[in-house]
Amino acid sequence: MIKKGYYGHWGGAFIPEILFETFKELNVYFEEAKNDPSFWEEYLQLMSSYSCRPTPLTYAGNVSKHFGGAHIYIKREDLNHTGAHKANNVMGQGLLVKRMGKKRVIAETGAGQHGVATATMAAKFGFDCTIYMGEEDVQRQRPNVFWMEKMGATVVPVTDGSKTLKDAINEAFRDWVTNMDSTHYVLGTVCGPHPFPEMVAWFQSIIGIEAREQILKAFTKLPTRVYACVGGGSNAMGIFQGFLQDEQVGLVGVEAGGKGLSSGEHASRLAGSDASPGVAQGYKTMFLQDSDGQMLDTHSVAAGLDYIGVSPILSDLWEKGRVRFTAATDIEVMEALDLTMKKEGIIPALESAHGFVQAFKEAPDLGTEEAIVINMSGRGDKDIFTIANAYGDPSWKKFIIERAEQYKNDKE
Amino acid sequence: MTTLEETLREALTRKKILLMTHLVLGYPSFEVNREVIRQMVKNGVDMIEMQIPFSEPVADGPMILKANQESISRGVKLEQCLEFAAEITAEFHIPFIFMTYYNILYKYGIEAFIDRAYDINIQGFIIPDLPPEEGKEYVELAKSRNMAPIQIFAPTSTKERMQLLAQNGAGFIYCVARRGVTGKKTDFDQDFNEYIARCRSATNLPLAVGFGIRSKKDVDFLSGRADIAVIGTETIRLVDEKGAEAVGPFIASLR
Ligand SMILES: Cc1ncc(COP(=O)(O)O)c(C=O)c1O
């Protein structure tokens, strides 16, 4: 018998006793929502009016021609309200929070996209909102911090550990074990204890449902491959679910290769060979950890991929050989980003650009009668400081210096 | 009955309430750990919980979190913790238990870890992120070696849940005094009395109460209500601020 919340031998619910009743309640509400067609109706209604669902599938004609192989289609999750796929999950959990009657939401965030989406949902539904964010990520995703605060959320910089996503998750759990009666923890990806992987995958499945319909309409047949970047794995699970049953469709997850898989400075759990099975943050999966079981520091130019673990559902699909995993390095990511901006006028988030890297590598080897789909999980505007810095863009630097001078003078 | 429970029951015939103290291995150093343990034992501590550091200690508050992280960043390895524990149990003759998170056992191999702990005369384990639903193998292995897989009750636990936990537990029950993580103050109020009554009605195992216990006043309050008072964060704070020598007088002042 397979235990609930397990995918193969990955997953589970390794929760402290203090949260036992909270999870019991969450499971009951989630099961009820899943079995209630009116819940999904309400969700679709919300996502088509408050956000821009269905998001378009864009034919990237210029890059397709550039590579001379498969036709490249881009699923535009950047056109969701708040600029990333994160809103799909957050709005769904928001509806669940309303049903549970809780009045406060908390969340972790890496790239800040999940934090912004949660702050937006809290503003719309009238919840109090606290966002935990690693101090390093606060620095590299400053524009998102600004918007979270403007929407009324409290952003708490986390200074423990590696000061990134995993530490933000720990802090959110510490808040939750104190305030579980009033508070729901809106976990941002398909990780953590059951039911979160299943629940987040369910809300994100909307991407794949739409994408399958759209590609059949635009190209009249299924794509050869589907590409998505993988941090925790929510955008990837979202689009992959649309094609899991179609065995002829190759599913490719692209992890953060950072400075290279042999550099020790990356966040590739499944594409590399540095990860091993472990249990942390409430679930069992492949973790980047040392031989004692201590979690390692990870690195990626993309804050949203800079994480030690990966969805238990993806670990299972990896083990079964259904999803293939590769990695893209920081440098490759900048190149793919550059090409996409210049040729298509589209700015992918640094996270999403990882998926583009692998698609661009493989497209030339496929035939012109084939199509591939890239899930563009979010837009790159949030990364303006990081991207401008990577380009060493002189006019941007000048602007920042002048603005800083102006602020300094204002103060005096 | 586990050896641990027998030892505790025997001590309870002589003392109204027992004291369990806590420390994080390798923080600030093994030398200081050794001195702290010496002071604790000399001043009548009945049992010591040695925490093996983990990089993601989600159930711990800022003070113990920092101790975990500093121990690891100073290069402390699991093997050193185990060797140190073996020296300590040979030198001091009170029960010692390991507190840590599940990944430490999982990565080492659950059976190998329990066997190793058995060899160095550790009496039990507290693993806050391992509920019985996920820890069947661990519970069975520990019990088969007459060691205690100590279970945790929380103020949010129902009586039915407590009964299930107690069936899986041995040695004693660790009753978390309040919501939240380690290190914050606890207000002992009417809710607490009802909670402890519920704990008693669910099990015959001795009850330890921890989280936020800092003073003689707290220990006095627990006396007659619980069997064991757990002092955690407070001694770490004391060692940080005043050094290991301050631990003895502090422990002596509690009872
Ligand atoms: C735009 C974007 N893409 C991808 C991710 C990675 O998350 P996941 O793997 O759950 O989709 C993030 C996370 O912050 C993100 O903001």
PDB file of C-alpha atoms in Angstrom, chain A residues 94-246:
ATOM      1  CA  GLY A  94      -6.299  32.232  -0.731  1.00  0.00           C
ATOM      2  CA  LEU A  95      -9.706  30.754  -1.572  1.00  0.00           C
ATOM      3  CA  LEU A  96      -8.922  27.871   0.762  1.00  0.00           C
ATOM      4  CA  VAL A  97      -7.950  30.288   3.555  1.00  0.00           C
ATOM      5  CA  LYS A  98     -11.316  32.018   3.148  1.00  0.00           C
ATOM      6  CA  ARG A  99     -13.038  28.653   3.586  1.00  0.00           C
ATOM      7  CA  MET A 100     -10.943  27.906   6.672  1.00  0.00           C
ATOM      8  CA  GLY A 101     -11.850  31.279   8.151  1.00  0.00           C
ATOM      9  CA  LYS A 102      -8.286  32.283   8.934  1.00  0.00           C
ATOM     10  CA  LYS A 103      -7.321  35.931   8.954  1.00  0.00           C
ATOM     11  CA  ARG A 104      -3.566  35.969   8.496  1.00  0.00           C
ATOM     12  CA  VAL A 105      -1.214  34.518   5.893  1.00  0.00           C
ATOM     13  CA  ILE A 106       2.539  34.048   5.956  1.00  0.00           C
ATOM     14  CA  ALA A 107       4.914  32.961   3.214  1.00  0.00           C
ATOM     15  CA  GLU A 108       8.550  32.427   2.373  1.00  0.00           C
ATOM     16  CA  THR A 109       9.951  33.925  -0.763  1.00  0.00           C
ATOM     17  CA  GLY A 110      13.173  33.614  -2.740  1.00  0.00           C
ATOM     18  CA  ALA A 111      12.849  35.648  -5.905  1.00  0.00           C
ATOM     19  CA  GLY A 112      10.149  37.685  -4.229  1.00  0.00           C
ATOM     20  CA  GLN A 113       7.542  36.638  -6.812  1.00  0.00           C
ATOM     21  CA  HIS A 114       5.763  34.334  -4.387  1.00  0.00           C
ATOM     22  CA  GLY A 115       5.942  37.055  -1.742  1.00  0.00           C
ATOM     23  CA  VAL A 116       4.467  39.648  -4.075  1.00  0.00           C
ATOM     24  CA  ALA A 117       1.718  37.255  -5.137  1.00  0.00           C
ATOM     25  CA  THR A 118       0.898  36.473  -1.492  1.00  0.00           C
ATOM     26  CA  ALA A 119       0.897  40.157  -0.517  1.00  0.00           C
ATOM     27  CA  THR A 120      -1.445  40.836  -3.441  1.00  0.00           C
ATOM     28  CA  MET A 121      -3.817  38.049  -2.446  1.00  0.00           C
ATOM     29  CA  ALA A 122      -3.768  39.248   1.181  1.00  0.00           C
ATOM     30  CA  ALA A 123      -4.612  42.790   0.101  1.00  0.00           C
ATOM     31  CA  LYS A 124      -7.485  41.584  -2.071  1.00  0.00           C
ATOM     32  CA  PHE A 125      -8.952  39.202   0.512  1.00  0.00           C
ATOM     33  CA  GLY A 126      -8.274  41.406   3.533  1.00  0.00           C
ATOM     34  CA  PHE A 127      -5.758  39.207   5.354  1.00  0.00           C
ATOM     35  CA  ASP A 128      -2.791  40.300   7.443  1.00  0.00           C
ATOM     36  CA  CYS A 129       0.414  39.247   5.752  1.00  0.00           C
ATOM     37  CA  THR A 130       4.009  38.561   6.784  1.00  0.00           C
ATOM     38  CA  ILE A 131       6.658  37.505   4.274  1.00  0.00           C
ATOM     39  CA  TYR A 132       9.942  35.854   5.257  1.00  0.00           C
ATOM     40  CA  MET A 133      12.812  36.457   2.873  1.00  0.00           C
ATOM     41  CA  GLY A 134      16.509  35.601   3.162  1.00  0.00           C
ATOM     42  CA  GLU A 135      18.634  38.684   3.630  1.00  0.00           C
ATOM     43  CA  GLU A 136      20.654  37.869   0.527  1.00  0.00           C
ATOM     44  CA  ASP A 137      17.458  37.684  -1.521  1.00  0.00           C
ATOM     45  CA  VAL A 138      16.192  40.967  -0.054  1.00  0.00           C
ATOM     46  CA  GLN A 139      19.308  42.514  -1.562  1.00  0.00           C
ATOM     47  CA  ARG A 140      19.048  40.923  -4.985  1.00  0.00           C
ATOM     48  CA  GLN A 141      15.277  41.277  -5.388  1.00  0.00           C
ATOM     49  CA  ARG A 142      14.803  44.758  -3.922  1.00  0.00           C
ATOM     50  CA  PRO A 143      11.996  45.890  -6.292  1.00  0.00           C
ATOM     51  CA  ASN A 144       9.783  43.030  -5.093  1.00  0.00           C
ATOM     52  CA  VAL A 145      10.402  43.965  -1.447  1.00  0.00           C
ATOM     53  CA  PHE A 146       9.213  47.465  -2.264  1.00  0.00           C
ATOM     54  CA  TRP A 147       5.946  46.221  -3.783  1.00  0.00           C
ATOM     55  CA  MET A 148       5.238  43.768  -0.967  1.00  0.00           C
ATOM     56  CA  GLU A 149       5.560  46.563   1.565  1.00  0.00           C
ATOM     57  CA  LYS A 150       3.458  48.918  -0.510  1.00  0.00           C
ATOM     58  CA  MET A 151       0.672  46.329  -0.569  1.00  0.00           C
ATOM     59  CA  GLY A 152       0.696  46.283   3.217  1.00  0.00           C
ATOM     60  CA  ALA A 153       2.770  43.183   3.938  1.00  0.00           C
ATOM     61  CA  THR A 154       5.493  43.036   6.564  1.00  0.00           C
ATOM     62  CA  VAL A 155       8.725  41.747   5.036  1.00  0.00           C
ATOM     63  CA  VAL A 156      11.058  40.080   7.539  1.00  0.00           C
ATOM     64  CA  PRO A 157      14.654  39.635   6.345  1.00  0.00           C
ATOM     65  CA  VAL A 158      16.046  36.300   7.559  1.00  0.00           C
ATOM     66  CA  THR A 159      19.656  36.465   8.701  1.00  0.00           C
ATOM     67  CA  ASP A 160      20.168  32.822   9.719  1.00  0.00           C
ATOM     68  CA  GLY A 161      21.987  30.096   7.829  1.00  0.00           C
ATOM     69  CA  SER A 162      22.622  30.790   4.166  1.00  0.00           C
ATOM     70  CA  LYS A 163      20.169  33.744   4.241  1.00  0.00           C
ATOM     71  CA  THR A 164      18.243  32.360   1.258  1.00  0.00           C
ATOM     72  CA  LEU A 165      15.052  30.447   0.498  1.00  0.00           C
ATOM     73  CA  LYS A 166      15.541  27.465   2.844  1.00  0.00           C
ATOM     74  CA  ASP A 167      16.127  29.782   5.792  1.00  0.00           C
ATOM     75  CA  ALA A 168      13.013  31.768   4.911  1.00  0.00           C
ATOM     76  CA  ILE A 169      11.022  28.495   4.942  1.00  0.00           C
ATOM     77  CA  ASN A 170      12.397  27.630   8.420  1.00  0.00           C
ATOM     78  CA  GLU A 171      11.390  31.065   9.739  1.00  0.00           C
ATOM     79  CA  ALA A 172       7.904  30.764   8.254  1.00  0.00           C
ATOM     80  CA  PHE A 173       7.504  27.410  10.045  1.00  0.00           C
ATOM     81  CA  ARG A 174       8.640  29.018  13.311  1.00  0.00           C
ATOM     82  CA  ASP A 175       5.957  31.671  12.889  1.00  0.00           C
ATOM     83  CA  TRP A 176       3.353  29.043  12.049  1.00  0.00           C
ATOM     84  CA  VAL A 177       3.986  26.857  15.115  1.00  0.00           C
ATOM     85  CA  THR A 178       3.282  29.963  17.191  1.00  0.00           C
ATOM     86  CA  ASN A 179       0.261  31.381  15.333  1.00  0.00           C
ATOM     87  CA  MET A 180      -1.431  28.404  13.687  1.00  0.00           C
ATOM     88  CA  ASP A 181      -4.892  29.268  15.015  1.00  0.00           C
ATOM     89  CA  SER A 182      -5.118  32.531  13.113  1.00  0.00           C
ATOM     90  CA  THR A 183      -2.619  31.869  10.365  1.00  0.00           C
ATOM     91  CA  HIS A 184      -2.221  29.840   7.189  1.00  0.00           C
ATOM     92  CA  TYR A 185       1.232  29.254   5.759  1.00  0.00           C
ATOM     93  CA  VAL A 186       1.025  29.757   1.984  1.00  0.00           C
ATOM     94  CA  LEU A 187       3.908  27.544   0.913  1.00  0.00           C
ATOM     95  CA  GLY A 188       5.145  28.694  -2.472  1.00  0.00           C
ATOM     96  CA  THR A 189       6.192  25.538  -4.226  1.00  0.00           C
ATOM     97  CA  VAL A 190       5.513  21.806  -4.605  1.00  0.00           C
ATOM     98  CA  CYS A 191       7.666  20.941  -1.570  1.00  0.00           C
ATOM     99  CA  GLY A 192       7.180  20.672   2.187  1.00  0.00           C
ATOM    100  CA  PRO A 193       4.950  18.273   4.116  1.00  0.00           C
ATOM    101  CA  HIS A 194       1.832  16.695   2.596  1.00  0.00           C
ATOM    102  CA  PRO A 195      -0.632  18.102   1.471  1.00  0.00           C
ATOM    103  CA  PHE A 196       1.447  20.988   0.111  1.00  0.00           C
ATOM    104  CA  PRO A 197       3.097  19.201  -2.855  1.00  0.00           C
ATOM    105  CA  GLU A 198      -0.243  17.828  -4.011  1.00  0.00           C
ATOM    106  CA  MET A 199      -2.126  21.055  -3.340  1.00  0.00           C
ATOM    107  CA  VAL A 200       0.338  23.367  -5.083  1.00  0.00           C
ATOM    108  CA  ALA A 201       0.596  20.952  -8.031  1.00  0.00           C
ATOM    109  CA  TRP A 202      -3.184  20.975  -8.299  1.00  0.00           C
ATOM    110  CA  PHE A 203      -3.430  24.757  -8.501  1.00  0.00           C
ATOM    111  CA  GLN A 204      -0.510  24.934 -10.947  1.00  0.00           C
ATOM    112  CA  SER A 205      -1.995  22.239 -13.184  1.00  0.00           C
ATOM    113  CA  ILE A 206      -3.944  25.041 -14.831  1.00  0.00           C
ATOM    114  CA  ILE A 207      -0.768  25.882 -16.817  1.00  0.00           C
ATOM    115  CA  GLY A 208      -0.537  22.436 -18.395  1.00  0.00           C
ATOM    116  CA  ILE A 209      -4.260  22.116 -19.041  1.00  0.00           C
ATOM    117  CA  GLU A 210      -4.180  25.363 -21.023  1.00  0.00           C
ATOM    118  CA  ALA A 211      -0.845  24.695 -22.730  1.00  0.00           C
ATOM    119  CA  ARG A 212      -1.921  21.315 -24.100  1.00  0.00           C
ATOM    120  CA  GLU A 213      -5.085  22.773 -25.608  1.00  0.00           C
ATOM    121  CA  GLN A 214      -3.217  25.765 -26.997  1.00  0.00           C
ATOM    122  CA  ILE A 215      -0.417  23.832 -28.700  1.00  0.00           C
ATOM    123  CA  LEU A 216      -2.889  21.409 -30.271  1.00  0.00           C
ATOM    124  CA  LYS A 217      -4.774  24.389 -31.659  1.00  0.00           C
ATOM    125  CA  ALA A 218      -1.695  26.298 -32.827  1.00  0.00           C
ATOM    126  CA  PHE A 219       0.390  23.414 -34.125  1.00  0.00           C
ATOM    127  CA  THR A 220      -2.269  20.697 -34.580  1.00  0.00           C
ATOM    128  CA  LYS A 221      -0.137  18.145 -32.786  1.00  0.00           C
ATOM    129  CA  LEU A 222       1.624  17.596 -29.486  1.00  0.00           C
ATOM    130  CA  PRO A 223       5.069  19.092 -28.870  1.00  0.00           C
ATOM    131  CA  THR A 224       8.146  16.850 -28.931  1.00  0.00           C
ATOM    132  CA  ARG A 225       9.416  18.287 -25.679  1.00  0.00           C
ATOM    133  CA  VAL A 226       8.357  20.633 -22.883  1.00  0.00           C
ATOM    134  CA  TYR A 227      10.951  22.620 -20.913  1.00  0.00           C
ATOM    135  CA  ALA A 228      10.658  24.282 -17.520  1.00  0.00           C
ATOM    136  CA  CYS A 229      13.056  25.633 -14.915  1.00  0.00           C
ATOM    137  CA  VAL A 230      13.012  23.835 -11.560  1.00  0.00           C
ATOM    138  CA  GLY A 231      13.503  25.511  -8.195  1.00  0.00           C
ATOM    139  CA  GLY A 232      11.084  23.754  -5.877  1.00  0.00           C
ATOM    140  CA  GLY A 233       9.332  22.584  -9.029  1.00  0.00           C
ATOM    141  CA  SER A 234       5.921  24.295  -9.093  1.00  0.00           C
ATOM    142  CA  ASN A 235       5.974  25.853 -12.566  1.00  0.00           C
ATOM    143  CA  ALA A 236       7.501  22.657 -13.973  1.00  0.00           C
ATOM    144  CA  MET A 237       4.870  20.442 -12.317  1.00  0.00           C
ATOM    145  CA  GLY A 238       2.242  22.891 -13.528  1.00  0.00           C
ATOM    146  CA  ILE A 239       3.057  22.520 -17.202  1.00  0.00           C
ATOM    147  CA  PHE A 240       4.242  18.884 -17.064  1.00  0.00           C
ATOM    148  CA  GLN A 241       0.899  17.696 -15.687  1.00  0.00           C
ATOM    149  CA  GLY A 242      -0.708  18.650 -18.995  1.00  0.00           C
ATOM    150  CA  PHE A 243       1.516  16.169 -20.836  1.00  0.00           C
ATOM    151  CA  LEU A 244       2.288  13.413 -18.298  1.00  0.00           C
ATOM    152  CA  GLN A 245      -0.166  11.043 -19.991  1.00  0.00           C
ATOM    153  CA  ASP A 246       1.294  11.718 -23.451  1.00  0.00           C
TER     154      ASP A 246
END
